[in-house]
Amino acid sequence: MSNVEKTLSIIKPDAVERNLDDQIKEMYINNGFKIVQEKKIQIEKLEAEKFYKVHETKPFYNELCNYLSSGPIIVMILEKVNAVLANRELMGSTNPKEAREGTIRKKFGISIDKNSVHGSDSPENAKIEIDFFFND
Ligand code: UDP
Ligand code: MG
């Protein structure tokens, strides 16, 4: 049984700023993802706080929300069999220094905070995150 899923990806400000969006999209496409919808936006800090609410008690929360709202981002709905897990694999570890060769974060990430991409971590959160950005 194939399990075609959707997941949410964000190309974060550090990558958009360095014009890496086409190269990152190419990595998704080369790995069998279909970009179903995408848009370039900039969000307010309050929206970033809502999006990352699960991290609100973490010491890095405030900086993380400042960062995500600091410049344009590209939000995308990606589709593939087992897309959530496949995207987490293609992204690589949160800390680019620990990310595997061939992953997006290994290739483009600068640091644990400027790690170029976001990806949903479960099918449940993928639905919530897709709805957060594509609710119209
Ligand atoms: N983050 C950070 N410092 C940390 C851990 C995380 O700045 O010590 C940031 C980083 O940008 C990360 C985001 O917070 O992508 C969300 O953290 P999470 O643990 O959910 O990592 P992810 O799911 O993005 O790999
Ligand atoms: Mg996460």
PDB file of C-alpha atoms and ligand atoms in Angstrom:
ATOM      1  CA  MET A   1       0.000   0.000   0.000  1.00  0.00           C
ATOM      2  CA  SER A   2       1.483   3.345  -0.938  1.00  0.00           C
ATOM      3  CA  ASN A   3       1.104   6.160   1.512  1.00  0.00           C
ATOM      4  CA  VAL A   4       1.180   9.422  -0.409  1.00  0.00           C
ATOM      5  CA  GLU A   5       1.525  12.238   2.112  1.00  0.00           C
ATOM      6  CA  LYS A   6       1.886  15.995   2.178  1.00  0.00           C
ATOM      7  CA  THR A   7       4.342  17.822   4.386  1.00  0.00           C
ATOM      8  CA  LEU A   8       5.270  21.439   4.976  1.00  0.00           C
ATOM      9  CA  SER A   9       8.686  22.779   4.079  1.00  0.00           C
ATOM     10  CA  ILE A  10       9.987  26.272   4.739  1.00  0.00           C
ATOM     11  CA  ILE A  11      13.060  27.728   3.090  1.00  0.00           C
ATOM     12  CA  LYS A  12      14.231  29.941   5.947  1.00  0.00           C
ATOM     13  CA  PRO A  13      15.551  33.528   5.734  1.00  0.00           C
ATOM     14  CA  ASP A  14      19.242  32.573   5.654  1.00  0.00           C
ATOM     15  CA  ALA A  15      18.719  30.481   2.515  1.00  0.00           C
ATOM     16  CA  VAL A  16      16.346  32.895   0.735  1.00  0.00           C
ATOM     17  CA  GLU A  17      18.813  35.696   1.450  1.00  0.00           C
ATOM     18  CA  ARG A  18      21.600  33.695  -0.225  1.00  0.00           C
ATOM     19  CA  ASN A  19      19.359  32.915  -3.236  1.00  0.00           C
ATOM     20  CA  LEU A  20      19.479  29.183  -2.533  1.00  0.00           C
ATOM     21  CA  ASP A  21      15.771  28.597  -3.158  1.00  0.00           C
ATOM     22  CA  ASP A  22      16.132  27.164  -6.668  1.00  0.00           C
ATOM     23  CA  GLN A  23      18.906  24.791  -5.599  1.00  0.00           C
ATOM     24  CA  ILE A  24      16.887  23.604  -2.601  1.00  0.00           C
ATOM     25  CA  LYS A  25      13.752  23.093  -4.713  1.00  0.00           C
ATOM     26  CA  GLU A  26      15.851  21.129  -7.190  1.00  0.00           C
ATOM     27  CA  MET A  27      16.985  18.828  -4.375  1.00  0.00           C
ATOM     28  CA  TYR A  28      13.343  18.192  -3.465  1.00  0.00           C
ATOM     29  CA  ILE A  29      12.393  17.486  -7.073  1.00  0.00           C
ATOM     30  CA  ASN A  30      15.427  15.250  -7.665  1.00  0.00           C
ATOM     31  CA  ASN A  31      14.391  13.269  -4.594  1.00  0.00           C
ATOM     32  CA  GLY A  32      10.897  12.617  -5.936  1.00  0.00           C
ATOM     33  CA  PHE A  33       8.947  15.344  -4.156  1.00  0.00           C
ATOM     34  CA  LYS A  34       6.248  17.257  -5.966  1.00  0.00           C
ATOM     35  CA  ILE A  35       5.891  20.917  -4.982  1.00  0.00           C
ATOM     36  CA  VAL A  36       2.102  21.147  -4.801  1.00  0.00           C
ATOM     37  CA  GLN A  37       1.873  24.780  -3.656  1.00  0.00           C
ATOM     38  CA  GLU A  38       4.407  27.415  -2.759  1.00  0.00           C
ATOM     39  CA  LYS A  39       4.533  31.074  -1.836  1.00  0.00           C
ATOM     40  CA  LYS A  40       7.136  33.612  -0.804  1.00  0.00           C
ATOM     41  CA  ILE A  41       6.061  35.590   2.243  1.00  0.00           C
ATOM     42  CA  GLN A  42       7.380  37.431   5.255  1.00  0.00           C
ATOM     43  CA  ILE A  43       5.653  36.778   8.559  1.00  0.00           C
ATOM     44  CA  GLU A  44       5.207  38.895  11.680  1.00  0.00           C
ATOM     45  CA  LYS A  45       6.936  37.866  14.889  1.00  0.00           C
ATOM     46  CA  LEU A  46       3.528  37.043  16.414  1.00  0.00           C
ATOM     47  CA  GLU A  47       2.880  34.532  13.628  1.00  0.00           C
ATOM     48  CA  ALA A  48       6.312  32.989  14.126  1.00  0.00           C
ATOM     49  CA  GLU A  49       5.509  32.649  17.839  1.00  0.00           C
ATOM     50  CA  LYS A  50       2.291  30.848  16.961  1.00  0.00           C
ATOM     51  CA  PHE A  51       4.013  28.591  14.437  1.00  0.00           C
ATOM     52  CA  TYR A  52       6.767  27.585  16.895  1.00  0.00           C
ATOM     53  CA  LYS A  53       4.513  27.514  19.994  1.00  0.00           C
ATOM     54  CA  VAL A  54       5.674  23.959  20.791  1.00  0.00           C
ATOM     55  CA  HIS A  55       9.098  25.484  21.561  1.00  0.00           C
ATOM     56  CA  GLU A  56       7.816  28.343  23.751  1.00  0.00           C
ATOM     57  CA  THR A  57       9.613  27.156  26.879  1.00  0.00           C
ATOM     58  CA  LYS A  58      12.966  26.656  25.137  1.00  0.00           C
ATOM     59  CA  PRO A  59      15.808  29.118  25.724  1.00  0.00           C
ATOM     60  CA  PHE A  60      16.132  29.705  21.961  1.00  0.00           C
ATOM     61  CA  TYR A  61      12.407  30.495  21.403  1.00  0.00           C
ATOM     62  CA  ASN A  62      12.648  34.289  21.282  1.00  0.00           C
ATOM     63  CA  GLU A  63      15.645  34.320  18.941  1.00  0.00           C
ATOM     64  CA  LEU A  64      14.034  31.638  16.774  1.00  0.00           C
ATOM     65  CA  CYS A  65      10.880  33.740  16.332  1.00  0.00           C
ATOM     66  CA  ASN A  66      12.898  36.905  15.654  1.00  0.00           C
ATOM     67  CA  TYR A  67      14.835  34.969  13.051  1.00  0.00           C
ATOM     68  CA  LEU A  68      11.912  33.349  11.212  1.00  0.00           C
ATOM     69  CA  SER A  69      10.241  36.757  10.902  1.00  0.00           C
ATOM     70  CA  SER A  70      13.453  38.585   9.935  1.00  0.00           C
ATOM     71  CA  GLY A  71      13.149  38.242   6.154  1.00  0.00           C
ATOM     72  CA  PRO A  72      11.329  36.532   3.298  1.00  0.00           C
ATOM     73  CA  ILE A  73      10.691  32.785   3.516  1.00  0.00           C
ATOM     74  CA  ILE A  74       9.294  30.308   1.007  1.00  0.00           C
ATOM     75  CA  VAL A  75       6.605  27.976   2.328  1.00  0.00           C
ATOM     76  CA  MET A  76       5.841  24.875   0.291  1.00  0.00           C
ATOM     77  CA  ILE A  77       3.531  21.894   0.385  1.00  0.00           C
ATOM     78  CA  LEU A  78       5.556  18.852  -0.683  1.00  0.00           C
ATOM     79  CA  GLU A  79       3.991  15.571  -1.754  1.00  0.00           C
ATOM     80  CA  LYS A  80       5.551  12.119  -1.941  1.00  0.00           C
ATOM     81  CA  VAL A  81       5.126   8.606  -0.556  1.00  0.00           C
ATOM     82  CA  ASN A  82       5.916   8.931   3.171  1.00  0.00           C
ATOM     83  CA  ALA A  83       6.734  12.599   2.583  1.00  0.00           C
ATOM     84  CA  VAL A  84       7.100  13.580   6.245  1.00  0.00           C
ATOM     85  CA  LEU A  85       9.864  11.095   7.004  1.00  0.00           C
ATOM     86  CA  ALA A  86      11.444  11.423   3.561  1.00  0.00           C
ATOM     87  CA  ASN A  87      11.704  15.183   4.038  1.00  0.00           C
ATOM     88  CA  ARG A  88      13.215  14.846   7.507  1.00  0.00           C
ATOM     89  CA  GLU A  89      15.845  12.559   5.967  1.00  0.00           C
ATOM     90  CA  LEU A  90      16.597  14.909   3.090  1.00  0.00           C
ATOM     91  CA  MET A  91      16.822  17.912   5.459  1.00  0.00           C
ATOM     92  CA  GLY A  92      19.353  16.315   7.796  1.00  0.00           C
ATOM     93  CA  SER A  93      19.996  16.945  11.495  1.00  0.00           C
ATOM     94  CA  THR A  94      18.926  20.213  13.144  1.00  0.00           C
ATOM     95  CA  ASN A  95      22.597  21.074  13.625  1.00  0.00           C
ATOM     96  CA  PRO A  96      24.197  21.248  10.145  1.00  0.00           C
ATOM     97  CA  LYS A  97      27.500  20.138  11.673  1.00  0.00           C
ATOM     98  CA  GLU A  98      25.872  16.804  12.529  1.00  0.00           C
ATOM     99  CA  ALA A  99      23.924  16.456   9.276  1.00  0.00           C
ATOM    100  CA  ARG A 100      24.731  13.641   6.871  1.00  0.00           C
ATOM    101  CA  GLU A 101      26.487  14.224   3.560  1.00  0.00           C
ATOM    102  CA  GLY A 102      23.946  14.860   0.799  1.00  0.00           C
ATOM    103  CA  THR A 103      21.371  16.528   3.059  1.00  0.00           C
ATOM    104  CA  ILE A 104      20.099  20.090   2.593  1.00  0.00           C
ATOM    105  CA  ARG A 105      21.363  21.247   5.964  1.00  0.00           C
ATOM    106  CA  LYS A 106      24.811  19.707   5.419  1.00  0.00           C
ATOM    107  CA  LYS A 107      25.059  21.441   2.087  1.00  0.00           C
ATOM    108  CA  PHE A 108      23.612  24.848   2.944  1.00  0.00           C
ATOM    109  CA  GLY A 109      23.101  25.212   6.715  1.00  0.00           C
ATOM    110  CA  ILE A 110      25.269  27.768   8.504  1.00  0.00           C
ATOM    111  CA  SER A 111      24.579  26.959  12.157  1.00  0.00           C
ATOM    112  CA  ILE A 112      21.992  25.306  14.409  1.00  0.00           C
ATOM    113  CA  ASP A 113      19.801  28.408  14.233  1.00  0.00           C
ATOM    114  CA  LYS A 114      20.455  29.312  10.591  1.00  0.00           C
ATOM    115  CA  ASN A 115      19.851  25.830   9.243  1.00  0.00           C
ATOM    116  CA  SER A 116      18.146  26.814   5.955  1.00  0.00           C
ATOM    117  CA  VAL A 117      14.983  24.688   6.089  1.00  0.00           C
ATOM    118  CA  HIS A 118      12.057  23.608   8.244  1.00  0.00           C
ATOM    119  CA  GLY A 119      10.158  20.347   7.803  1.00  0.00           C
ATOM    120  CA  SER A 120       7.117  18.971   9.645  1.00  0.00           C
ATOM    121  CA  ASP A 121       8.052  16.251  12.141  1.00  0.00           C
ATOM    122  CA  SER A 122       4.883  14.092  11.991  1.00  0.00           C
ATOM    123  CA  PRO A 123       1.859  13.594   9.720  1.00  0.00           C
ATOM    124  CA  GLU A 124      -0.339  15.263  12.384  1.00  0.00           C
ATOM    125  CA  ASN A 125       1.893  18.336  12.563  1.00  0.00           C
ATOM    126  CA  ALA A 126       2.162  18.412   8.764  1.00  0.00           C
ATOM    127  CA  LYS A 127      -1.635  18.885   8.560  1.00  0.00           C
ATOM    128  CA  ILE A 128      -1.567  21.605  11.211  1.00  0.00           C
ATOM    129  CA  GLU A 129       1.382  23.409   9.587  1.00  0.00           C
ATOM    130  CA  ILE A 130      -0.068  23.211   6.050  1.00  0.00           C
ATOM    131  CA  ASP A 131      -3.312  24.639   7.373  1.00  0.00           C
ATOM    132  CA  PHE A 132      -1.365  27.381   9.164  1.00  0.00           C
ATOM    133  CA  PHE A 133       0.077  28.739   5.911  1.00  0.00           C
ATOM    134  CA  PHE A 134      -2.441  27.581   3.279  1.00  0.00           C
ATOM    135  CA  ASN A 135      -5.826  28.032   4.871  1.00  0.00           C
ATOM    136  CA  ASP A 136      -7.619  30.005   2.165  1.00  0.00           C
TER     137      ASP A 136
HETATM  138  N1  UDP B   1      16.995  25.812  17.185  1.00  0.00           N
HETATM  139  C1  UDP B   1      17.936  26.684  17.706  1.00  0.00           C
HETATM  140  N2  UDP B   1      18.745  26.235  18.731  1.00  0.00           N
HETATM  141  C2  UDP B   1      18.648  24.984  19.243  1.00  0.00           C
HETATM  142  C3  UDP B   1      17.686  24.107  18.705  1.00  0.00           C
HETATM  143  C4  UDP B   1      16.868  24.562  17.677  1.00  0.00           C
HETATM  144  O1  UDP B   1      18.055  27.813  17.265  1.00  0.00           O
HETATM  145  O2  UDP B   1      19.413  24.641  20.169  1.00  0.00           O
HETATM  146  C5  UDP B   1      16.124  26.281  16.093  1.00  0.00           C
HETATM  147  C6  UDP B   1      16.528  25.693  14.750  1.00  0.00           C
HETATM  148  O3  UDP B   1      16.373  26.697  13.759  1.00  0.00           O
HETATM  149  C7  UDP B   1      15.524  24.583  14.554  1.00  0.00           C
HETATM  150  C8  UDP B   1      14.274  25.166  15.205  1.00  0.00           C
HETATM  151  O4  UDP B   1      14.786  25.869  16.333  1.00  0.00           O
HETATM  152  O5  UDP B   1      15.363  24.288  13.186  1.00  0.00           O
HETATM  153  C9  UDP B   1      13.241  24.168  15.664  1.00  0.00           C
HETATM  154  O6  UDP B   1      13.879  23.212  16.485  1.00  0.00           O
HETATM  155  P1  UDP B   1      13.566  21.658  16.311  1.00  0.00           P
HETATM  156  O7  UDP B   1      14.146  20.954  17.485  1.00  0.00           O
HETATM  157  O8  UDP B   1      12.113  21.464  16.058  1.00  0.00           O
HETATM  158  O9  UDP B   1      14.438  21.279  15.027  1.00  0.00           O
HETATM  159  P2  UDP B   1      14.000  20.864  13.542  1.00  0.00           P
HETATM  160  O10 UDP B   1      12.685  20.143  13.639  1.00  0.00           O
HETATM  161  O11 UDP B   1      13.917  22.144  12.751  1.00  0.00           O
HETATM  162  O12 UDP B   1      15.115  19.972  13.059  1.00  0.00           O
HETATM  163 MG    MG B   2      10.925  20.668  14.594  1.00  0.00          MG
END
